[in-house]
mmCIF file of C-alpha atoms and ligand atoms in Angstrom:
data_model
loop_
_atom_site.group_PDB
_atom_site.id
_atom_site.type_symbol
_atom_site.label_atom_id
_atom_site.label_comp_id
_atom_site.label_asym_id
_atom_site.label_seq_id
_atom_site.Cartn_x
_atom_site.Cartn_y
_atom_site.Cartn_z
ATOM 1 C CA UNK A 1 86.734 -40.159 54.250
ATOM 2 C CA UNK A 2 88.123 -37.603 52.427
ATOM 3 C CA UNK A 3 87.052 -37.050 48.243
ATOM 4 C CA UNK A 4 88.909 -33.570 47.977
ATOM 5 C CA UNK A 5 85.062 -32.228 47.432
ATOM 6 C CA UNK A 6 84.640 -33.739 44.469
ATOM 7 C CA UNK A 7 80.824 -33.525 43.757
ATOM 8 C CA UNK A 8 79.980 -37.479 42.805
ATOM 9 C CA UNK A 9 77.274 -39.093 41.288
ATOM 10 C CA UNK A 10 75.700 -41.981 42.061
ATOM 11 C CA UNK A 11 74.006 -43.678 39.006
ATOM 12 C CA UNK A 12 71.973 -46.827 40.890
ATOM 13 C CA UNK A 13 70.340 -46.477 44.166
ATOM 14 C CA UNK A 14 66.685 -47.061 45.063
ATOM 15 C CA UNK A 15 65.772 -44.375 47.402
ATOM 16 C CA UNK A 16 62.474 -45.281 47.957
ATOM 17 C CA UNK A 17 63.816 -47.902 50.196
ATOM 18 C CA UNK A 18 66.128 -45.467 52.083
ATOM 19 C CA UNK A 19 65.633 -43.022 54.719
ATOM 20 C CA UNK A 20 66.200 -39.279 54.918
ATOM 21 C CA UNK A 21 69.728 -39.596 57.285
ATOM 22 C CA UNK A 22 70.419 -41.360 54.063
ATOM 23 C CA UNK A 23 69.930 -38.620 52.118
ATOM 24 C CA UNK A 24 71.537 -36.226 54.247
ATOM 25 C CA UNK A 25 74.862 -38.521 54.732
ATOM 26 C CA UNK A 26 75.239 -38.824 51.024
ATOM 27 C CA UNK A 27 74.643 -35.182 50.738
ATOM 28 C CA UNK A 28 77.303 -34.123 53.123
ATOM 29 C CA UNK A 29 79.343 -36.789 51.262
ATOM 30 C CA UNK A 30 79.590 -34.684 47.959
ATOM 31 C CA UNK A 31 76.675 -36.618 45.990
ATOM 32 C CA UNK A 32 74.901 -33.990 43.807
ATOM 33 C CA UNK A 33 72.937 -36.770 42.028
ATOM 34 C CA UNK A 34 71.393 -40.301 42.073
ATOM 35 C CA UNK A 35 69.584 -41.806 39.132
ATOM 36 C CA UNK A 36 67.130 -44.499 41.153
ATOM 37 C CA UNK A 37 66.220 -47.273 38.309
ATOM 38 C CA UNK A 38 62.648 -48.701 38.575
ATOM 39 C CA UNK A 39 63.160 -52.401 40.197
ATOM 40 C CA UNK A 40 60.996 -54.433 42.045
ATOM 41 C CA UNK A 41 60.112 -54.337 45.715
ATOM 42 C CA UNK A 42 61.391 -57.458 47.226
ATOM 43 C CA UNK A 43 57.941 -59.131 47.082
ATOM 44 C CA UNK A 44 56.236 -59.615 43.124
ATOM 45 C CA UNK A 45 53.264 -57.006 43.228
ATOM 46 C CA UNK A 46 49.872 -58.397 41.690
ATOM 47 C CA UNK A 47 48.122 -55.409 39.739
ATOM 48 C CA UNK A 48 49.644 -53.077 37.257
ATOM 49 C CA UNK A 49 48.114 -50.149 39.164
ATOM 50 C CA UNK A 50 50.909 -50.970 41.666
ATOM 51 C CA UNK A 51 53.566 -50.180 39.186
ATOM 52 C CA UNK A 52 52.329 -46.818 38.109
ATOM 53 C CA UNK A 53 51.938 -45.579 41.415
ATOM 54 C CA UNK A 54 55.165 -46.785 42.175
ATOM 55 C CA UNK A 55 56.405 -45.191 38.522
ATOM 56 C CA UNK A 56 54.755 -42.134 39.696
ATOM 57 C CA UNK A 57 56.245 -41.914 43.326
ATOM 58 C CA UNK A 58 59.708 -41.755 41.065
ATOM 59 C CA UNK A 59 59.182 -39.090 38.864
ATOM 60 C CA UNK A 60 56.986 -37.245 41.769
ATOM 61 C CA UNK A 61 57.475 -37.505 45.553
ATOM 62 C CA UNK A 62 60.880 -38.997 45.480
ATOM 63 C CA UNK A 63 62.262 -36.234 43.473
ATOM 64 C CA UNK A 64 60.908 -33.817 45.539
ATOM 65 C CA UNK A 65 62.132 -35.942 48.627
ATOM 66 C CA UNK A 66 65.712 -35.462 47.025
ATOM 67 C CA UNK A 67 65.421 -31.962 46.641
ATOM 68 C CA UNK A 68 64.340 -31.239 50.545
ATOM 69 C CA UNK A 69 68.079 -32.775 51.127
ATOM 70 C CA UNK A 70 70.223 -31.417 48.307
ATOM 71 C CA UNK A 71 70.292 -33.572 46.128
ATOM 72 C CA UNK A 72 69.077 -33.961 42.378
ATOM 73 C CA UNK A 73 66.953 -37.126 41.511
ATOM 74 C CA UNK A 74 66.478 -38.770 37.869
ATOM 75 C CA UNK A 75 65.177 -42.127 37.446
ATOM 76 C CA UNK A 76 65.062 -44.882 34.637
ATOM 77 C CA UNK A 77 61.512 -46.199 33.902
ATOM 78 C CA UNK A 78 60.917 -49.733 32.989
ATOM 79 C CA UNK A 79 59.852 -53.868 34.007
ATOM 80 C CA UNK A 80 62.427 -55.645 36.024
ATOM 81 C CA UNK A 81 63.637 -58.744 34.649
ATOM 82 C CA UNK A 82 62.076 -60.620 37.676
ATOM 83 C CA UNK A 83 58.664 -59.329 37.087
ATOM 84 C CA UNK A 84 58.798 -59.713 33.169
ATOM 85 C CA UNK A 85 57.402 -63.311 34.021
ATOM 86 C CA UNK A 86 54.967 -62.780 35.027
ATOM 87 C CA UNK A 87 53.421 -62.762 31.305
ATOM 88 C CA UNK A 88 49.733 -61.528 32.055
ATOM 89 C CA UNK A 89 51.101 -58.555 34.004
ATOM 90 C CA UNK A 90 54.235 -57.788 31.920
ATOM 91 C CA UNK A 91 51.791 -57.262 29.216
ATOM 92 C CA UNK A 92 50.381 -54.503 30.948
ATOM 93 C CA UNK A 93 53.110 -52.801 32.740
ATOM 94 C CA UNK A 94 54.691 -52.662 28.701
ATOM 95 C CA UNK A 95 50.903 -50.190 27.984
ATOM 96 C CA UNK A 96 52.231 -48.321 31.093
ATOM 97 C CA UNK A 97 56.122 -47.728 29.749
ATOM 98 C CA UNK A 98 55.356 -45.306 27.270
ATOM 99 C CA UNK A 99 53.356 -42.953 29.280
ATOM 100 C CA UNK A 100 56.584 -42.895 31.951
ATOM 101 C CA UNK A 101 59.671 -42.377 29.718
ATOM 102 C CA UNK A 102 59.102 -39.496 28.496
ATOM 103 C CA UNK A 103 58.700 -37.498 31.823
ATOM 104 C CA UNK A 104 60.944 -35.019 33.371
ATOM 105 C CA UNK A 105 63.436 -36.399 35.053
ATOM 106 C CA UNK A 106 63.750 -39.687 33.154
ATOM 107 C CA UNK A 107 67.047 -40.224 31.781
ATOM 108 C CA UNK A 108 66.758 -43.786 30.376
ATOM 109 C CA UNK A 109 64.922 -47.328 30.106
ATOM 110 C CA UNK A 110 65.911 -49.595 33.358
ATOM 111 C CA UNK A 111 66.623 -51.648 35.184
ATOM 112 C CA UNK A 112 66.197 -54.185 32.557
ATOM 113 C CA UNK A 113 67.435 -57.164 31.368
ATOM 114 C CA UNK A 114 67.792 -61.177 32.503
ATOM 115 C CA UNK A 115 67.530 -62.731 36.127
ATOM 116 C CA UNK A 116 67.153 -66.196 35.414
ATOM 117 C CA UNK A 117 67.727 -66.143 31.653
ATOM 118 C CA UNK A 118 64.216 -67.683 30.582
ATOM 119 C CA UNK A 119 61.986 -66.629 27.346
ATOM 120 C CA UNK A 120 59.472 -64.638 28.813
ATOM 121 C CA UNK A 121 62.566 -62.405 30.468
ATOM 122 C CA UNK A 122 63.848 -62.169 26.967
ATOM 123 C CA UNK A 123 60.721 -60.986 25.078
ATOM 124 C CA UNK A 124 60.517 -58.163 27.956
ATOM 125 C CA UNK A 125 64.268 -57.053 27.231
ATOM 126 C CA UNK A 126 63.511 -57.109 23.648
ATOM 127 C CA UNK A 127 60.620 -54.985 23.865
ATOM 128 C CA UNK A 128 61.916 -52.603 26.111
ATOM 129 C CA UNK A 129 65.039 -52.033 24.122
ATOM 130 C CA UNK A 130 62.947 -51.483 20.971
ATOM 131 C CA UNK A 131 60.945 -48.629 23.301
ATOM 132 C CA UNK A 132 64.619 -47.355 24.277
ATOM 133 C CA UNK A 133 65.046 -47.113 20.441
ATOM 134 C CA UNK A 134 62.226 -45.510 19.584
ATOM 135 C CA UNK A 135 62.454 -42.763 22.215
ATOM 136 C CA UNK A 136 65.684 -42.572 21.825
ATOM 137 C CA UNK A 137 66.777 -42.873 25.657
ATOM 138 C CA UNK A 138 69.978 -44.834 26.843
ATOM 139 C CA UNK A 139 69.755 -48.396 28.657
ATOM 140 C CA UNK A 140 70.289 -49.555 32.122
ATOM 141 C CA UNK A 141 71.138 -53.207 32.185
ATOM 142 C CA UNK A 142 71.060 -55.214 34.942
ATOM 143 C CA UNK A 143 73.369 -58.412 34.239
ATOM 144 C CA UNK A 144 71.916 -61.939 36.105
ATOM 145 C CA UNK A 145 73.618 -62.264 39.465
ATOM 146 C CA UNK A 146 73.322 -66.381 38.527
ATOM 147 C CA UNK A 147 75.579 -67.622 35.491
ATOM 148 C CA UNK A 148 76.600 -63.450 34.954
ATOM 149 C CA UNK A 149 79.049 -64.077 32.538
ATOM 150 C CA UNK A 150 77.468 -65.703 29.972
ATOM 151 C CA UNK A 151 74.004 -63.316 30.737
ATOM 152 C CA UNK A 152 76.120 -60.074 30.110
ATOM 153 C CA UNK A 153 77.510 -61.041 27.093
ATOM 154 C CA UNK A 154 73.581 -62.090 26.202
ATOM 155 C CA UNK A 155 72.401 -58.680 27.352
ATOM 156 C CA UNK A 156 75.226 -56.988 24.608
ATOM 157 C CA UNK A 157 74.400 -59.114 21.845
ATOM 158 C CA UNK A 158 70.894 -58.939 21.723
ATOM 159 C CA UNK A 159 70.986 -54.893 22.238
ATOM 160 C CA UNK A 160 73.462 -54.927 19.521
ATOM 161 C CA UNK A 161 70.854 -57.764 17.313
ATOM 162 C CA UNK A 162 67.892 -54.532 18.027
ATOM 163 C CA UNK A 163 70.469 -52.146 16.886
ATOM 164 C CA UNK A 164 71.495 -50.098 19.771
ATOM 165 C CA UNK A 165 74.698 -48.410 19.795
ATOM 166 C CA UNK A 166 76.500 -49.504 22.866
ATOM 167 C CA UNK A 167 77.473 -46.185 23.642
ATOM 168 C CA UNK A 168 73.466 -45.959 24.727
ATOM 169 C CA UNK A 169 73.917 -49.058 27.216
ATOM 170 C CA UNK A 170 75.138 -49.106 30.501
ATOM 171 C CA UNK A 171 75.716 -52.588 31.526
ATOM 172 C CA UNK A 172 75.233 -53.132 35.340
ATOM 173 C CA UNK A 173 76.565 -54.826 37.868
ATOM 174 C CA UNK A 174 80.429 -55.914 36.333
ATOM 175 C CA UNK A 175 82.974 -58.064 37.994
ATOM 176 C CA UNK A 176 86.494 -58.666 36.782
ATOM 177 C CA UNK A 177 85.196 -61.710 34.840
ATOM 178 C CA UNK A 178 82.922 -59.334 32.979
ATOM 179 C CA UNK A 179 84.498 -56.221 32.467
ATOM 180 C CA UNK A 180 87.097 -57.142 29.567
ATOM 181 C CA UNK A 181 84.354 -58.027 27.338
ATOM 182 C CA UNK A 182 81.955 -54.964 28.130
ATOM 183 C CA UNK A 183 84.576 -52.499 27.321
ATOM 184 C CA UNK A 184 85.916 -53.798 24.237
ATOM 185 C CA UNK A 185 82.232 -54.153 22.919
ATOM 186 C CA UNK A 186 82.239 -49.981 23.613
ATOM 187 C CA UNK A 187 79.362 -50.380 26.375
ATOM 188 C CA UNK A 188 79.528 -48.428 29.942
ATOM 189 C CA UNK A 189 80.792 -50.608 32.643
ATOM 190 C CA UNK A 190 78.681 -50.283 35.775
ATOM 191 C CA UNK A 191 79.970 -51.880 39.269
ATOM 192 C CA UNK A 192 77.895 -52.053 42.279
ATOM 193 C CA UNK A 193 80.087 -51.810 45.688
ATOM 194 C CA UNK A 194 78.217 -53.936 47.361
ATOM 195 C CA UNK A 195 79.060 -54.647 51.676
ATOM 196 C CA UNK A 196 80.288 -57.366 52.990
ATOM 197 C CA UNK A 197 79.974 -59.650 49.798
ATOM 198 C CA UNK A 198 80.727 -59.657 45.741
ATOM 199 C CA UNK A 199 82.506 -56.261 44.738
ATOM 200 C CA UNK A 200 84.072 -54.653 47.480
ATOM 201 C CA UNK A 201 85.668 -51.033 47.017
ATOM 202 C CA UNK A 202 89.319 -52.463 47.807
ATOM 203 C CA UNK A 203 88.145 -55.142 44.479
ATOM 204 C CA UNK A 204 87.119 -51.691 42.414
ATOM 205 C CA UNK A 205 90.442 -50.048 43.289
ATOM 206 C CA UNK A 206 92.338 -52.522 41.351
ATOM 207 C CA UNK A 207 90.036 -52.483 38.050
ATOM 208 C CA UNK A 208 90.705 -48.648 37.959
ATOM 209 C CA UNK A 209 94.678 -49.702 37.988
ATOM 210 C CA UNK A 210 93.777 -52.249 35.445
ATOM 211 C CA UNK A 211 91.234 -50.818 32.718
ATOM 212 C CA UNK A 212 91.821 -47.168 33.927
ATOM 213 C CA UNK A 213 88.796 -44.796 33.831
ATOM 214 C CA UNK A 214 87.281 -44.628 30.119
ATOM 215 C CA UNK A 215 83.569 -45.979 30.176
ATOM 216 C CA UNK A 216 83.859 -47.076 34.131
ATOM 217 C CA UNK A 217 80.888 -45.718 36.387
ATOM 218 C CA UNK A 218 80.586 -46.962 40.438
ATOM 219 C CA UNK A 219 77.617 -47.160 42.211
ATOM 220 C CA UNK A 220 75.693 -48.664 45.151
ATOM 221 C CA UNK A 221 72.610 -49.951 44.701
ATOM 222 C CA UNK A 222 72.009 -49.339 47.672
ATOM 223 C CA UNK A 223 68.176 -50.742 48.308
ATOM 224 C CA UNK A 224 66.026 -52.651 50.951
ATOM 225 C CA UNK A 225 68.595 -55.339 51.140
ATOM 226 C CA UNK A 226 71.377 -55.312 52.757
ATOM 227 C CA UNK A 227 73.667 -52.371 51.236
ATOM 228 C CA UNK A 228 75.518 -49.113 51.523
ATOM 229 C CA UNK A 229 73.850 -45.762 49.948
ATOM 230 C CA UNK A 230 77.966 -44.319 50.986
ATOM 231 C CA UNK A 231 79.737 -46.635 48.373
ATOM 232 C CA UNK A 232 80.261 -44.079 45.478
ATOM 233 C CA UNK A 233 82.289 -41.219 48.061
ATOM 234 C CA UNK A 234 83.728 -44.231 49.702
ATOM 235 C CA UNK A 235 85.486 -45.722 46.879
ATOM 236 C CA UNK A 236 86.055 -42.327 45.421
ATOM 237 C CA UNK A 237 88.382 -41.905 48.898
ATOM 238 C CA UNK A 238 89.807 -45.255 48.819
ATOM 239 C CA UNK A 239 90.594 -44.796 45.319
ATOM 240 C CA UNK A 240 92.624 -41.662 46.234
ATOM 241 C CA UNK A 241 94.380 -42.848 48.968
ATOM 242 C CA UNK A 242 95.537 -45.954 46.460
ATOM 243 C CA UNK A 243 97.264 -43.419 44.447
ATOM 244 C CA UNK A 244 94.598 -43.256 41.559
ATOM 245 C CA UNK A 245 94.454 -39.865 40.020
ATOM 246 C CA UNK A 246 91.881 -37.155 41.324
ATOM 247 C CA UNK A 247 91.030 -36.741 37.244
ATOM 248 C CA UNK A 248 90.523 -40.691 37.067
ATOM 249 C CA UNK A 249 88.404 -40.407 40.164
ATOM 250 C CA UNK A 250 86.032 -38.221 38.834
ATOM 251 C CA UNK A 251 85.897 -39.817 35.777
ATOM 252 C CA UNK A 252 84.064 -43.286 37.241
ATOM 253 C CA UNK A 253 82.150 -41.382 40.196
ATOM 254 C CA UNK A 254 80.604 -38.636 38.283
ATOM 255 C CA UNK A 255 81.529 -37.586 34.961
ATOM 256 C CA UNK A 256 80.569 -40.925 33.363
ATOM 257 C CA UNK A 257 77.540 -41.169 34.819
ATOM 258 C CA UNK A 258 76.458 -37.956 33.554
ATOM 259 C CA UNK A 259 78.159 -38.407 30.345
ATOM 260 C CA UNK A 260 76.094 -41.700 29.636
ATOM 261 C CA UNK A 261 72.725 -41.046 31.165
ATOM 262 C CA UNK A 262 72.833 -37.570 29.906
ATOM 263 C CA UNK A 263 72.375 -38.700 26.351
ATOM 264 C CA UNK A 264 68.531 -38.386 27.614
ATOM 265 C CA UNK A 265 68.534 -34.820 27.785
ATOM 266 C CA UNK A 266 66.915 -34.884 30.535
ATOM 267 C CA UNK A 267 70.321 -34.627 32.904
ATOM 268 C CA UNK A 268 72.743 -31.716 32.856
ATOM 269 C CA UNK A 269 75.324 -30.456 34.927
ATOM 270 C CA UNK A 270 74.094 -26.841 35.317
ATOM 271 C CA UNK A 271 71.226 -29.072 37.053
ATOM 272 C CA UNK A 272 73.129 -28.965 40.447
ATOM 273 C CA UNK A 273 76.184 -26.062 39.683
ATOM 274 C CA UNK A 274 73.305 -23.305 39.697
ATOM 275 C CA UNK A 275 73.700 -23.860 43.097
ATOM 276 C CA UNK A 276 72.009 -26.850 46.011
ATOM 277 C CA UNK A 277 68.961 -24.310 47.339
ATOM 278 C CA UNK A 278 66.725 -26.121 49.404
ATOM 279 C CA UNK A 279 63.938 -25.123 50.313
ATOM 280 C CA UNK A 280 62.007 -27.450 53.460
ATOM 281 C CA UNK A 281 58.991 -25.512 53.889
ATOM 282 C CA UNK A 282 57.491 -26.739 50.436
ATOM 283 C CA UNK A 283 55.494 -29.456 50.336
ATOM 284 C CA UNK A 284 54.424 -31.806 47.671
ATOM 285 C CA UNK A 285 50.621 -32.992 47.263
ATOM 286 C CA UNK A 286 50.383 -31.744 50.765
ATOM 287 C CA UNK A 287 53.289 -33.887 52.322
ATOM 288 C CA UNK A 288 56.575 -32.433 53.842
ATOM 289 C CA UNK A 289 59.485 -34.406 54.798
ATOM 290 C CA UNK A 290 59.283 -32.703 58.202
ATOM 291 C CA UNK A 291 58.019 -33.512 61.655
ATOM 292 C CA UNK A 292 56.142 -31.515 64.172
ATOM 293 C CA UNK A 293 58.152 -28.714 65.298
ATOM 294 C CA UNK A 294 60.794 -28.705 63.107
ATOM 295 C CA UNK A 295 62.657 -25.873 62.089
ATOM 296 C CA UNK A 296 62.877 -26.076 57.875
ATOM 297 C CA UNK A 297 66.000 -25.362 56.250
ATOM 298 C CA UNK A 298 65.749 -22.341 53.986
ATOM 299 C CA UNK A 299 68.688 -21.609 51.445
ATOM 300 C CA UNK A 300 72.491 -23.274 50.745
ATOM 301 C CA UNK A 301 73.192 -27.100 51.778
ATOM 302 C CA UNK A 302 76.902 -27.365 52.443
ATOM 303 C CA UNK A 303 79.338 -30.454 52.000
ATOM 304 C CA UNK A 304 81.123 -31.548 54.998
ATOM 305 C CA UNK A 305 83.611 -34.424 55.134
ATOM 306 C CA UNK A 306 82.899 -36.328 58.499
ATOM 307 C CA UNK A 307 82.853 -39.927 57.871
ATOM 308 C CA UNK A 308 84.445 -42.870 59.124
ATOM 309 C CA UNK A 309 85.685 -45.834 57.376
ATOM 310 C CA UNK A 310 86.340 -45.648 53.778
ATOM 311 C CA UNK A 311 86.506 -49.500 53.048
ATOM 312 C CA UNK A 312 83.717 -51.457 51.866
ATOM 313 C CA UNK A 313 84.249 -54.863 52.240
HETATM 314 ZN ZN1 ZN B 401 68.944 -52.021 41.218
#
């Protein structure tokens, strides 16, 4: 894998299901950032108290997880489409939102949006984009995985119906069906490399040709599932090696991402260029990322390239 050192972004991962080889991989790969999106767990959680402590652990501990490898970590605060109906709880998660966006670190309102399209998903978006509004904080959109065309273009017109400029929204998870209409409604046009299945890297490669690099951002997702937290350097290579320009490249695999999210004011470049000190003998309520024994590192993390395969399938 080789990314020329370009430093690289990756907008959409959940780290709190990943380990700290993750974090150390990604680092050596050139990422400087993540932005992890609030999502839900896998299983539906049963008390709101679970999603503060979990909103918590992402402005708290996993930042300072981040920063023990290198890495700077911002988050998006807000109920999952999934979740959202669950009506008695949704109602109580929306008391939680307010108290969360605002935070350090928290550079927009996400992951949000439809999963199965129903009412009570709706009246959660709606909400949520009228807290975006009122905070003034871009979107993260996640677009239904099940009948995605027609739920993206929802997911536009209904932040365009609360009046949100779409220069606010990043739409999530694009395809080559999607893509054409995202753009020339002047959203951000997210794609998730995803392993094995859906959008491969080889798949992104050819959008770049096609749409070229204004409003495009890659990511991972990378999560519990099955996924890659390596996606964003390893299409950044591929891309390269295709031919696409190094300016293109760092267009949809960093500069985007920052140029979008950082509308929160919360994100900024000098953020990471003053330099990636880390610093492994601090702790955070009492916790360090270390094991018995271990000798901390003190001082300058440094990019290596050292990878294998660059194609994502
Ligand atoms: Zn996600």
């Amino acid at each position: 894998m080789n990314t020329h050192n370009l430093m690289l972004i990756d907008p959409h991962i959940h780290m709190t299901s990943r380990t700290t080889d993750d974090y150390e991989r990604m680092q050596k790969a050139g990422i400087v950032a993540i932005i992890e999106p609030a999502f839900w767990l896998g299983q539906p959680r049963t008390e709101a108290g679970s999603f503060k402590d979990y909103f918590s652990s992402l402005v708290g501990w996993e930042r300072f997880r981040a920063s023990q490898f290198g890495i700077k970590h911002y988050c998006t605060i807000g109920l999952n489409s999934k979740e959202a109906n669950n009506e008695a709880l949704a109602e109580q998660v929306m008391e939680l939102l307010p108290l969360f966006v605002c935070k350090e670190g928290v550079v927009g309102v996400g992951e949000i949006g439809y999963d199965d399209q129903t009412p009570t998903e709706d009246k959660y978006f709606r909400a949520q984009l009228e807290l975006a509004k009122e905070v003034n904080m871009p979107v993260q959109v996640h677009t239904p995985h099940r009948d995605k065309k027609a739920g993206t273009i929802k997911s536009m017109e209904v932040c365009l119906e609360h009046g949100i400029a779409p220069d606010m929204v990043v739409i999530d998870h694009n395809n080559e069906e999607t893509v054409k209409d995202v753009l020339d409604r002047g959203f951000w046009a997210a794609f998730t490399i995803y392993p094995n299945s859906k959008m491969g890297n080889e798949r992104m490669v050819e959008i770049v040709k096609q749409y070229g690099s204004e409003r495009i951002i890659v990511n991972s997702s990378a999560d519990w599932g099955v996924s890659d937290p390596l996606s964003v350097p390893k299409t950044a290579s591929l891309m390269l090696e295709r031919g696409i320009s190094i300016e293109d490249v760092r267009k949809v695999c960093y500069q985007n991402a920052l140029d979008s999210f950082g509308k929160s004011g919360q994100m900024h470049e000098s953020d990471w260029l003053k330099g990636t000190q880390v610093d492994q003998r601090e702790k955070f309520s009492d916790n360090s990322v270390l094991r018995g024994g271990q000798t901390p590192v003190v001082g300058e993390v440094k990019a290596t390239d050292s990878l294998d395969s660059n194609i994502v399938r």
